[in-house]
Amino acid sequence: MMSGNVREIRAAVLGKPIAHSLSPVLHRAAYEELGLTDWSYDRFEVDEAALPGFFADLGPQWAGLSVTMPLKRAVIPLLDEITETAASVEAVNTVVFTEDGRRVGDNTDIPGMVAALREHGIEQVDSAAVLGAGATASSALAALARICTGEVVVYVRSEARAAEMRQWGERLDMDVRTADWADAAEALRAPLVVATTPAGATDALSSLVPERPATLFDVLYDPWPTALAARWSAYGGAVVSGLDLLVHQAVLQVEQMTGRTPAPVGAMRKAGEQALAAR
């Protein structure tokens, strides 16, 4: 955490595209609730090529950065240290500048997923299914490594992605099996289904939701609900949303950057809900 000799303390989110990001809304709501009137939080559109130059221009007033796509791996060589959590998936979404000038990278998506599930009463499951095999899927596997005692089946569209997911399973010491996307309807019967796919990708599955579904964690939040989440809720299943994830990973970022705990999860969620409603 940066301390106090600088009049304004700054933080921001970096990525491309970035205009859609809710991070400023969530972090600013936390600062207001915590009375941090000298803190600001902005957004900057930065790609991989521009990232080293952006870092080079950062002054002592900077406390931390949120990092989103496509920078979660590109940022690692610019850091002095990354946590075991970030190293487990080779992805950083949080950079904290320490008082002695070090740049420390972490990944709050993984514990954020676990916290979002815990908030909905999911402490442990004996098996799970993951829809999709992109960058978010590796974080989902790392989160499931903490709560799933049995097999995780990942539904993918290509053998290359399948091989990648099996490699993540080995790295995380998990029982990971892959299956073809054509069989994704089978995933919907798992005790926990984590949908990590882009908007629209699971819409066709919504008509195949079983009559008594268990828990769906859909990492999307805009537009919300997805067709899958809407049908899941209609059938009485529990749904954890991408906003739940966004809030919980931001809570951890605020705590790391400001040194203030606990971060005001309720105020941050309310601000996020209001911002999405305004869209």
PDB file of C-alpha atoms in Angstrom:
ATOM      1  CA  MET A   1       0.000   0.000   0.000  1.00  0.00           C
ATOM      2  CA  MET A   2       1.213   3.488  -0.803  1.00  0.00           C
ATOM      3  CA  SER A   3       1.218   5.833   2.119  1.00  0.00           C
ATOM      4  CA  GLY A   4       0.628   9.192   2.797  1.00  0.00           C
ATOM      5  CA  ASN A   5       3.214  11.681   1.777  1.00  0.00           C
ATOM      6  CA  VAL A   6       1.599  12.216  -1.611  1.00  0.00           C
ATOM      7  CA  ARG A   7      -1.481  14.373  -1.834  1.00  0.00           C
ATOM      8  CA  GLU A   8      -3.395  12.142  -4.245  1.00  0.00           C
ATOM      9  CA  ILE A   9      -3.138   8.358  -4.232  1.00  0.00           C
ATOM     10  CA  ARG A  10      -3.945   6.753  -7.560  1.00  0.00           C
ATOM     11  CA  ALA A  11      -5.150   3.400  -8.848  1.00  0.00           C
ATOM     12  CA  ALA A  12      -6.629   2.340 -12.177  1.00  0.00           C
ATOM     13  CA  VAL A  13      -7.701  -0.521 -14.406  1.00  0.00           C
ATOM     14  CA  LEU A  14      -5.773  -1.274 -17.606  1.00  0.00           C
ATOM     15  CA  GLY A  15      -6.844  -3.282 -20.632  1.00  0.00           C
ATOM     16  CA  LYS A  16      -8.181  -3.115 -24.166  1.00  0.00           C
ATOM     17  CA  PRO A  17     -11.064  -2.612 -24.669  1.00  0.00           C
ATOM     18  CA  ILE A  18     -11.687  -0.919 -21.325  1.00  0.00           C
ATOM     19  CA  ALA A  19     -14.637   1.465 -21.706  1.00  0.00           C
ATOM     20  CA  HIS A  20     -17.064  -1.221 -20.483  1.00  0.00           C
ATOM     21  CA  SER A  21     -15.169  -1.907 -17.258  1.00  0.00           C
ATOM     22  CA  LEU A  22     -17.128  -1.668 -14.006  1.00  0.00           C
ATOM     23  CA  SER A  23     -13.930  -1.584 -11.932  1.00  0.00           C
ATOM     24  CA  PRO A  24     -13.945   2.236 -11.510  1.00  0.00           C
ATOM     25  CA  VAL A  25     -17.526   2.089 -10.215  1.00  0.00           C
ATOM     26  CA  LEU A  26     -16.683  -0.617  -7.666  1.00  0.00           C
ATOM     27  CA  HIS A  27     -13.393   0.837  -6.430  1.00  0.00           C
ATOM     28  CA  ARG A  28     -14.713   4.395  -6.184  1.00  0.00           C
ATOM     29  CA  ALA A  29     -17.700   3.142  -4.185  1.00  0.00           C
ATOM     30  CA  ALA A  30     -15.271   1.456  -1.796  1.00  0.00           C
ATOM     31  CA  TYR A  31     -13.171   4.616  -1.428  1.00  0.00           C
ATOM     32  CA  GLU A  32     -16.275   6.663  -0.667  1.00  0.00           C
ATOM     33  CA  GLU A  33     -17.510   4.184   1.926  1.00  0.00           C
ATOM     34  CA  LEU A  34     -14.055   3.992   3.541  1.00  0.00           C
ATOM     35  CA  GLY A  35     -13.648   7.770   3.598  1.00  0.00           C
ATOM     36  CA  LEU A  36     -10.572   7.687   1.346  1.00  0.00           C
ATOM     37  CA  THR A  37     -11.110  11.161  -0.112  1.00  0.00           C
ATOM     38  CA  ASP A  38      -7.542  11.437  -1.414  1.00  0.00           C
ATOM     39  CA  TRP A  39      -7.817   8.265  -3.524  1.00  0.00           C
ATOM     40  CA  SER A  40      -8.764   8.181  -7.223  1.00  0.00           C
ATOM     41  CA  TYR A  41      -9.399   5.281  -9.590  1.00  0.00           C
ATOM     42  CA  ASP A  42      -9.403   5.608 -13.391  1.00  0.00           C
ATOM     43  CA  ARG A  43      -9.392   3.451 -16.514  1.00  0.00           C
ATOM     44  CA  PHE A  44      -6.780   3.431 -19.268  1.00  0.00           C
ATOM     45  CA  GLU A  45      -6.935   1.646 -22.618  1.00  0.00           C
ATOM     46  CA  VAL A  46      -3.552  -0.059 -22.857  1.00  0.00           C
ATOM     47  CA  ASP A  47      -2.460  -2.981 -25.028  1.00  0.00           C
ATOM     48  CA  GLU A  48       0.581  -5.246 -24.706  1.00  0.00           C
ATOM     49  CA  ALA A  49       2.824  -2.972 -26.778  1.00  0.00           C
ATOM     50  CA  ALA A  50       2.033   0.114 -24.699  1.00  0.00           C
ATOM     51  CA  LEU A  51       2.226  -1.578 -21.299  1.00  0.00           C
ATOM     52  CA  PRO A  52       5.985  -1.167 -20.596  1.00  0.00           C
ATOM     53  CA  GLY A  53       5.791   2.539 -21.413  1.00  0.00           C
ATOM     54  CA  PHE A  54       2.785   2.981 -19.147  1.00  0.00           C
ATOM     55  CA  PHE A  55       4.681   1.375 -16.262  1.00  0.00           C
ATOM     56  CA  ALA A  56       7.745   3.495 -16.928  1.00  0.00           C
ATOM     57  CA  ASP A  57       5.695   6.668 -16.459  1.00  0.00           C
ATOM     58  CA  LEU A  58       4.161   5.701 -13.095  1.00  0.00           C
ATOM     59  CA  GLY A  59       5.090   7.989 -10.223  1.00  0.00           C
ATOM     60  CA  PRO A  60       5.163   7.528  -6.436  1.00  0.00           C
ATOM     61  CA  GLN A  61       1.484   8.421  -6.080  1.00  0.00           C
ATOM     62  CA  TRP A  62       0.444   5.058  -7.552  1.00  0.00           C
ATOM     63  CA  ALA A  63      -0.859   2.412  -5.129  1.00  0.00           C
ATOM     64  CA  GLY A  64      -2.042  -0.297  -7.486  1.00  0.00           C
ATOM     65  CA  LEU A  65      -3.496  -1.440 -10.779  1.00  0.00           C
ATOM     66  CA  SER A  66      -6.247  -3.775 -11.857  1.00  0.00           C
ATOM     67  CA  VAL A  67      -5.229  -5.635 -15.017  1.00  0.00           C
ATOM     68  CA  THR A  68      -7.674  -7.156 -17.466  1.00  0.00           C
ATOM     69  CA  MET A  69      -7.434  -8.705 -20.927  1.00  0.00           C
ATOM     70  CA  PRO A  70      -5.169  -8.822 -22.852  1.00  0.00           C
ATOM     71  CA  LEU A  71      -2.580  -7.904 -20.203  1.00  0.00           C
ATOM     72  CA  LYS A  72      -2.851 -10.597 -17.530  1.00  0.00           C
ATOM     73  CA  ARG A  73       0.232 -12.447 -18.788  1.00  0.00           C
ATOM     74  CA  ALA A  74       1.984  -9.563 -20.529  1.00  0.00           C
ATOM     75  CA  VAL A  75       2.331  -7.717 -17.210  1.00  0.00           C
ATOM     76  CA  ILE A  76       4.306 -10.472 -15.469  1.00  0.00           C
ATOM     77  CA  PRO A  77       7.785  -9.579 -16.845  1.00  0.00           C
ATOM     78  CA  LEU A  78       7.308  -6.009 -15.571  1.00  0.00           C
ATOM     79  CA  LEU A  79       6.858  -7.134 -11.957  1.00  0.00           C
ATOM     80  CA  ASP A  80       9.312  -7.824  -9.161  1.00  0.00           C
ATOM     81  CA  GLU A  81       7.299 -10.693  -7.721  1.00  0.00           C
ATOM     82  CA  ILE A  82       4.069 -12.614  -8.233  1.00  0.00           C
ATOM     83  CA  THR A  83       2.137 -14.628  -5.684  1.00  0.00           C
ATOM     84  CA  GLU A  84       1.726 -18.395  -5.770  1.00  0.00           C
ATOM     85  CA  THR A  85      -1.914 -17.901  -6.762  1.00  0.00           C
ATOM     86  CA  ALA A  86      -0.965 -15.832  -9.811  1.00  0.00           C
ATOM     87  CA  ALA A  87       1.841 -18.229 -10.703  1.00  0.00           C
ATOM     88  CA  SER A  88      -0.541 -21.203 -10.579  1.00  0.00           C
ATOM     89  CA  VAL A  89      -2.364 -19.897 -13.683  1.00  0.00           C
ATOM     90  CA  GLU A  90       0.371 -17.613 -15.084  1.00  0.00           C
ATOM     91  CA  ALA A  91      -2.050 -14.688 -14.900  1.00  0.00           C
ATOM     92  CA  VAL A  92      -2.031 -11.458 -12.883  1.00  0.00           C
ATOM     93  CA  ASN A  93      -5.093  -9.235 -12.451  1.00  0.00           C
ATOM     94  CA  THR A  94      -3.790  -7.138  -9.522  1.00  0.00           C
ATOM     95  CA  VAL A  95      -0.585  -5.155  -9.117  1.00  0.00           C
ATOM     96  CA  VAL A  96       0.267  -3.559  -5.779  1.00  0.00           C
ATOM     97  CA  PHE A  97       3.091  -1.034  -5.411  1.00  0.00           C
ATOM     98  CA  THR A  98       4.696  -1.505  -2.015  1.00  0.00           C
ATOM     99  CA  GLU A  99       6.123   1.258   0.141  1.00  0.00           C
ATOM    100  CA  ASP A 100       9.656   0.173  -0.766  1.00  0.00           C
ATOM    101  CA  GLY A 101       8.855   0.498  -4.481  1.00  0.00           C
ATOM    102  CA  ARG A 102       8.335  -3.154  -5.406  1.00  0.00           C
ATOM    103  CA  ARG A 103       5.701  -4.239  -7.923  1.00  0.00           C
ATOM    104  CA  VAL A 104       3.848  -7.311  -6.675  1.00  0.00           C
ATOM    105  CA  GLY A 105       1.377  -9.201  -8.874  1.00  0.00           C
ATOM    106  CA  ASP A 106      -1.520 -11.296  -7.611  1.00  0.00           C
ATOM    107  CA  ASN A 107      -4.620 -12.980  -8.997  1.00  0.00           C
ATOM    108  CA  THR A 108      -7.808 -12.157  -7.079  1.00  0.00           C
ATOM    109  CA  ASP A 109     -10.067 -13.836  -9.661  1.00  0.00           C
ATOM    110  CA  ILE A 110      -9.358 -17.240  -8.114  1.00  0.00           C
ATOM    111  CA  PRO A 111     -10.171 -16.434  -4.450  1.00  0.00           C
ATOM    112  CA  GLY A 112     -12.911 -14.125  -5.777  1.00  0.00           C
ATOM    113  CA  MET A 113     -14.613 -17.108  -7.413  1.00  0.00           C
ATOM    114  CA  VAL A 114     -14.312 -19.122  -4.210  1.00  0.00           C
ATOM    115  CA  ALA A 115     -15.751 -16.222  -2.163  1.00  0.00           C
ATOM    116  CA  ALA A 116     -18.640 -15.727  -4.590  1.00  0.00           C
ATOM    117  CA  LEU A 117     -19.538 -19.423  -4.354  1.00  0.00           C
ATOM    118  CA  ARG A 118     -19.213 -19.390  -0.568  1.00  0.00           C
ATOM    119  CA  GLU A 119     -21.581 -16.431  -0.400  1.00  0.00           C
ATOM    120  CA  HIS A 120     -24.157 -18.655  -2.119  1.00  0.00           C
ATOM    121  CA  GLY A 121     -23.559 -21.525   0.298  1.00  0.00           C
ATOM    122  CA  ILE A 122     -21.194 -23.560  -1.902  1.00  0.00           C
ATOM    123  CA  GLU A 123     -18.266 -24.591   0.298  1.00  0.00           C
ATOM    124  CA  GLN A 124     -17.414 -27.913  -1.355  1.00  0.00           C
ATOM    125  CA  VAL A 125     -18.615 -30.085  -4.247  1.00  0.00           C
ATOM    126  CA  ASP A 126     -17.726 -33.639  -5.206  1.00  0.00           C
ATOM    127  CA  SER A 127     -17.608 -32.930  -8.966  1.00  0.00           C
ATOM    128  CA  ALA A 128     -18.022 -30.023 -11.371  1.00  0.00           C
ATOM    129  CA  ALA A 129     -18.250 -29.097 -15.057  1.00  0.00           C
ATOM    130  CA  VAL A 130     -16.644 -26.173 -16.868  1.00  0.00           C
ATOM    131  CA  LEU A 131     -18.043 -24.811 -20.122  1.00  0.00           C
ATOM    132  CA  GLY A 132     -15.314 -23.301 -22.289  1.00  0.00           C
ATOM    133  CA  ALA A 133     -11.521 -23.345 -22.263  1.00  0.00           C
ATOM    134  CA  GLY A 134     -10.353 -19.741 -22.525  1.00  0.00           C
ATOM    135  CA  ALA A 135      -8.357 -17.672 -20.063  1.00  0.00           C
ATOM    136  CA  THR A 136     -11.180 -17.596 -17.508  1.00  0.00           C
ATOM    137  CA  ALA A 137     -11.423 -21.389 -17.563  1.00  0.00           C
ATOM    138  CA  SER A 138      -7.921 -21.778 -16.120  1.00  0.00           C
ATOM    139  CA  SER A 139      -8.864 -19.486 -13.227  1.00  0.00           C
ATOM    140  CA  ALA A 140     -12.053 -21.502 -12.780  1.00  0.00           C
ATOM    141  CA  LEU A 141     -10.000 -24.698 -12.536  1.00  0.00           C
ATOM    142  CA  ALA A 142      -7.726 -23.094  -9.943  1.00  0.00           C
ATOM    143  CA  ALA A 143     -10.783 -22.060  -7.919  1.00  0.00           C
ATOM    144  CA  LEU A 144     -12.292 -25.535  -8.234  1.00  0.00           C
ATOM    145  CA  ALA A 145      -8.990 -27.011  -7.027  1.00  0.00           C
ATOM    146  CA  ARG A 146      -9.823 -25.413  -3.677  1.00  0.00           C
ATOM    147  CA  ILE A 147     -13.397 -26.705  -3.343  1.00  0.00           C
ATOM    148  CA  CYS A 148     -13.927 -29.745  -5.594  1.00  0.00           C
ATOM    149  CA  THR A 149     -12.979 -33.134  -4.175  1.00  0.00           C
ATOM    150  CA  GLY A 150     -13.557 -35.150  -7.369  1.00  0.00           C
ATOM    151  CA  GLU A 151     -13.534 -34.953 -11.147  1.00  0.00           C
ATOM    152  CA  VAL A 152     -13.898 -31.763 -13.172  1.00  0.00           C
ATOM    153  CA  VAL A 153     -15.061 -32.170 -16.771  1.00  0.00           C
ATOM    154  CA  VAL A 154     -14.215 -29.341 -19.173  1.00  0.00           C
ATOM    155  CA  TYR A 155     -16.290 -29.048 -22.365  1.00  0.00           C
ATOM    156  CA  VAL A 156     -14.266 -27.682 -25.269  1.00  0.00           C
ATOM    157  CA  ARG A 157     -14.497 -27.098 -29.017  1.00  0.00           C
ATOM    158  CA  SER A 158     -11.009 -28.218 -30.089  1.00  0.00           C
ATOM    159  CA  GLU A 159      -8.423 -30.822 -29.175  1.00  0.00           C
ATOM    160  CA  ALA A 160      -5.803 -28.111 -28.748  1.00  0.00           C
ATOM    161  CA  ARG A 161      -7.911 -26.472 -26.029  1.00  0.00           C
ATOM    162  CA  ALA A 162      -8.635 -29.871 -24.498  1.00  0.00           C
ATOM    163  CA  ALA A 163      -4.916 -30.589 -24.217  1.00  0.00           C
ATOM    164  CA  GLU A 164      -4.360 -27.198 -22.617  1.00  0.00           C
ATOM    165  CA  MET A 165      -7.060 -27.829 -20.008  1.00  0.00           C
ATOM    166  CA  ARG A 166      -5.607 -31.249 -19.176  1.00  0.00           C
ATOM    167  CA  GLN A 167      -2.204 -29.608 -18.703  1.00  0.00           C
ATOM    168  CA  TRP A 168      -3.733 -27.089 -16.291  1.00  0.00           C
ATOM    169  CA  GLY A 169      -5.288 -29.997 -14.429  1.00  0.00           C
ATOM    170  CA  GLU A 170      -1.878 -31.627 -14.049  1.00  0.00           C
ATOM    171  CA  ARG A 171      -0.290 -28.376 -12.884  1.00  0.00           C
ATOM    172  CA  LEU A 172      -3.042 -27.838 -10.339  1.00  0.00           C
ATOM    173  CA  ASP A 173      -2.955 -31.514  -9.262  1.00  0.00           C
ATOM    174  CA  MET A 174      -6.591 -31.996 -10.230  1.00  0.00           C
ATOM    175  CA  ASP A 175      -8.646 -34.766 -11.777  1.00  0.00           C
ATOM    176  CA  VAL A 176      -9.551 -33.018 -15.053  1.00  0.00           C
ATOM    177  CA  ARG A 177     -11.250 -34.762 -17.968  1.00  0.00           C
ATOM    178  CA  THR A 178     -12.188 -33.067 -21.238  1.00  0.00           C
ATOM    179  CA  ALA A 179     -15.251 -33.659 -23.401  1.00  0.00           C
ATOM    180  CA  ASP A 180     -16.502 -32.373 -26.728  1.00  0.00           C
ATOM    181  CA  TRP A 181     -18.676 -29.256 -26.786  1.00  0.00           C
ATOM    182  CA  ALA A 182     -21.292 -31.271 -28.709  1.00  0.00           C
ATOM    183  CA  ASP A 183     -21.955 -33.131 -25.448  1.00  0.00           C
ATOM    184  CA  ALA A 184     -22.191 -29.994 -23.298  1.00  0.00           C
ATOM    185  CA  ALA A 185     -25.796 -30.778 -22.295  1.00  0.00           C
ATOM    186  CA  GLU A 186     -24.311 -33.456 -20.021  1.00  0.00           C
ATOM    187  CA  ALA A 187     -22.538 -30.717 -18.080  1.00  0.00           C
ATOM    188  CA  LEU A 188     -25.846 -29.295 -16.909  1.00  0.00           C
ATOM    189  CA  ARG A 189     -26.409 -32.235 -14.546  1.00  0.00           C
ATOM    190  CA  ALA A 190     -23.244 -31.578 -12.549  1.00  0.00           C
ATOM    191  CA  PRO A 191     -23.488 -30.343  -8.919  1.00  0.00           C
ATOM    192  CA  LEU A 192     -21.691 -27.169 -10.043  1.00  0.00           C
ATOM    193  CA  VAL A 193     -21.514 -25.817 -13.601  1.00  0.00           C
ATOM    194  CA  VAL A 194     -19.093 -22.971 -14.356  1.00  0.00           C
ATOM    195  CA  ALA A 195     -19.796 -21.195 -17.655  1.00  0.00           C
ATOM    196  CA  THR A 196     -16.703 -19.289 -18.813  1.00  0.00           C
ATOM    197  CA  THR A 197     -17.768 -18.666 -22.414  1.00  0.00           C
ATOM    198  CA  PRO A 198     -18.429 -15.377 -24.276  1.00  0.00           C
ATOM    199  CA  ALA A 199     -21.911 -13.878 -24.571  1.00  0.00           C
ATOM    200  CA  GLY A 200     -24.286 -16.068 -26.564  1.00  0.00           C
ATOM    201  CA  ALA A 201     -22.136 -19.197 -26.497  1.00  0.00           C
ATOM    202  CA  THR A 202     -24.372 -21.092 -24.067  1.00  0.00           C
ATOM    203  CA  ASP A 203     -27.742 -19.795 -25.298  1.00  0.00           C
ATOM    204  CA  ALA A 204     -28.508 -23.023 -27.162  1.00  0.00           C
ATOM    205  CA  LEU A 205     -28.048 -24.986 -23.941  1.00  0.00           C
ATOM    206  CA  SER A 206     -30.799 -23.082 -22.133  1.00  0.00           C
ATOM    207  CA  SER A 207     -33.525 -25.341 -23.557  1.00  0.00           C
ATOM    208  CA  LEU A 208     -31.667 -28.374 -22.185  1.00  0.00           C
ATOM    209  CA  VAL A 209     -31.518 -27.367 -18.510  1.00  0.00           C
ATOM    210  CA  PRO A 210     -32.730 -30.286 -16.357  1.00  0.00           C
ATOM    211  CA  GLU A 211     -35.846 -29.891 -14.231  1.00  0.00           C
ATOM    212  CA  ARG A 212     -33.936 -29.755 -10.961  1.00  0.00           C
ATOM    213  CA  PRO A 213     -30.599 -28.085 -11.683  1.00  0.00           C
ATOM    214  CA  ALA A 214     -28.011 -27.596  -8.936  1.00  0.00           C
ATOM    215  CA  THR A 215     -25.727 -24.531  -9.110  1.00  0.00           C
ATOM    216  CA  LEU A 216     -24.649 -22.464 -12.126  1.00  0.00           C
ATOM    217  CA  PHE A 217     -21.766 -19.986 -11.948  1.00  0.00           C
ATOM    218  CA  ASP A 218     -22.000 -17.870 -15.102  1.00  0.00           C
ATOM    219  CA  VAL A 219     -19.046 -15.471 -15.309  1.00  0.00           C
ATOM    220  CA  LEU A 220     -20.899 -13.014 -17.581  1.00  0.00           C
ATOM    221  CA  TYR A 221     -22.642  -9.941 -16.151  1.00  0.00           C
ATOM    222  CA  ASP A 222     -23.636  -7.792 -19.135  1.00  0.00           C
ATOM    223  CA  PRO A 223     -26.103  -8.505 -20.615  1.00  0.00           C
ATOM    224  CA  TRP A 224     -27.691 -10.257 -17.638  1.00  0.00           C
ATOM    225  CA  PRO A 225     -29.255 -12.684 -17.171  1.00  0.00           C
ATOM    226  CA  THR A 226     -27.902 -14.907 -19.919  1.00  0.00           C
ATOM    227  CA  ALA A 227     -30.438 -17.241 -21.505  1.00  0.00           C
ATOM    228  CA  LEU A 228     -28.861 -20.118 -19.583  1.00  0.00           C
ATOM    229  CA  ALA A 229     -28.974 -18.302 -16.241  1.00  0.00           C
ATOM    230  CA  ALA A 230     -32.588 -17.227 -16.793  1.00  0.00           C
ATOM    231  CA  ARG A 231     -33.758 -20.784 -17.504  1.00  0.00           C
ATOM    232  CA  TRP A 232     -31.652 -22.121 -14.623  1.00  0.00           C
ATOM    233  CA  SER A 233     -33.317 -19.705 -12.196  1.00  0.00           C
ATOM    234  CA  ALA A 234     -36.763 -20.469 -13.599  1.00  0.00           C
ATOM    235  CA  TYR A 235     -36.203 -24.131 -12.775  1.00  0.00           C
ATOM    236  CA  GLY A 236     -35.201 -23.278  -9.226  1.00  0.00           C
ATOM    237  CA  GLY A 237     -31.454 -23.712  -9.549  1.00  0.00           C
ATOM    238  CA  ALA A 238     -28.961 -21.505  -7.702  1.00  0.00           C
ATOM    239  CA  VAL A 239     -27.168 -18.954  -9.891  1.00  0.00           C
ATOM    240  CA  VAL A 240     -23.909 -17.148  -9.138  1.00  0.00           C
ATOM    241  CA  SER A 241     -23.315 -14.270 -11.549  1.00  0.00           C
ATOM    242  CA  GLY A 242     -20.345 -12.582 -13.110  1.00  0.00           C
ATOM    243  CA  LEU A 243     -21.170  -9.523 -11.014  1.00  0.00           C
ATOM    244  CA  ASP A 244     -20.695 -11.655  -7.888  1.00  0.00           C
ATOM    245  CA  LEU A 245     -17.239 -12.567  -9.179  1.00  0.00           C
ATOM    246  CA  LEU A 246     -16.421  -9.000 -10.197  1.00  0.00           C
ATOM    247  CA  VAL A 247     -17.376  -7.647  -6.784  1.00  0.00           C
ATOM    248  CA  HIS A 248     -15.455 -10.261  -4.795  1.00  0.00           C
ATOM    249  CA  GLN A 249     -12.262  -9.991  -6.833  1.00  0.00           C
ATOM    250  CA  ALA A 250     -12.488  -6.180  -6.527  1.00  0.00           C
ATOM    251  CA  VAL A 251     -13.015  -6.455  -2.753  1.00  0.00           C
ATOM    252  CA  LEU A 252      -9.685  -8.264  -2.493  1.00  0.00           C
ATOM    253  CA  GLN A 253      -8.014  -5.679  -4.735  1.00  0.00           C
ATOM    254  CA  VAL A 254      -9.278  -2.794  -2.604  1.00  0.00           C
ATOM    255  CA  GLU A 255      -8.027  -4.492   0.562  1.00  0.00           C
ATOM    256  CA  GLN A 256      -4.582  -5.110  -0.921  1.00  0.00           C
ATOM    257  CA  MET A 257      -4.174  -1.645  -2.424  1.00  0.00           C
ATOM    258  CA  THR A 258      -5.505   0.384   0.506  1.00  0.00           C
ATOM    259  CA  GLY A 259      -4.576  -1.850   3.441  1.00  0.00           C
ATOM    260  CA  ARG A 260      -8.107  -1.361   4.781  1.00  0.00           C
ATOM    261  CA  THR A 261     -10.154  -4.424   5.717  1.00  0.00           C
ATOM    262  CA  PRO A 262     -12.828  -5.438   5.291  1.00  0.00           C
ATOM    263  CA  ALA A 263     -13.690  -3.713   2.031  1.00  0.00           C
ATOM    264  CA  PRO A 264     -17.376  -2.663   1.856  1.00  0.00           C
ATOM    265  CA  VAL A 265     -18.772  -5.494  -0.258  1.00  0.00           C
ATOM    266  CA  GLY A 266     -22.377  -4.305   0.097  1.00  0.00           C
ATOM    267  CA  ALA A 267     -21.672  -0.770  -1.121  1.00  0.00           C
ATOM    268  CA  MET A 268     -19.578  -2.095  -3.992  1.00  0.00           C
ATOM    269  CA  ARG A 269     -22.269  -4.541  -5.109  1.00  0.00           C
ATOM    270  CA  LYS A 270     -24.956  -1.863  -4.945  1.00  0.00           C
ATOM    271  CA  ALA A 271     -22.847   0.488  -7.071  1.00  0.00           C
ATOM    272  CA  GLY A 272     -22.263  -2.252  -9.628  1.00  0.00           C
ATOM    273  CA  GLU A 273     -25.958  -3.138  -9.808  1.00  0.00           C
ATOM    274  CA  GLN A 274     -26.890   0.509 -10.288  1.00  0.00           C
ATOM    275  CA  ALA A 275     -24.318   0.968 -13.033  1.00  0.00           C
ATOM    276  CA  LEU A 276     -25.556  -2.115 -14.896  1.00  0.00           C
ATOM    277  CA  ALA A 277     -29.185  -0.992 -14.529  1.00  0.00           C
ATOM    278  CA  ALA A 278     -28.250   2.393 -16.015  1.00  0.00           C
ATOM    279  CA  ARG A 279     -26.876   0.662 -19.105  1.00  0.00           C
TER     280      ARG A 279
END
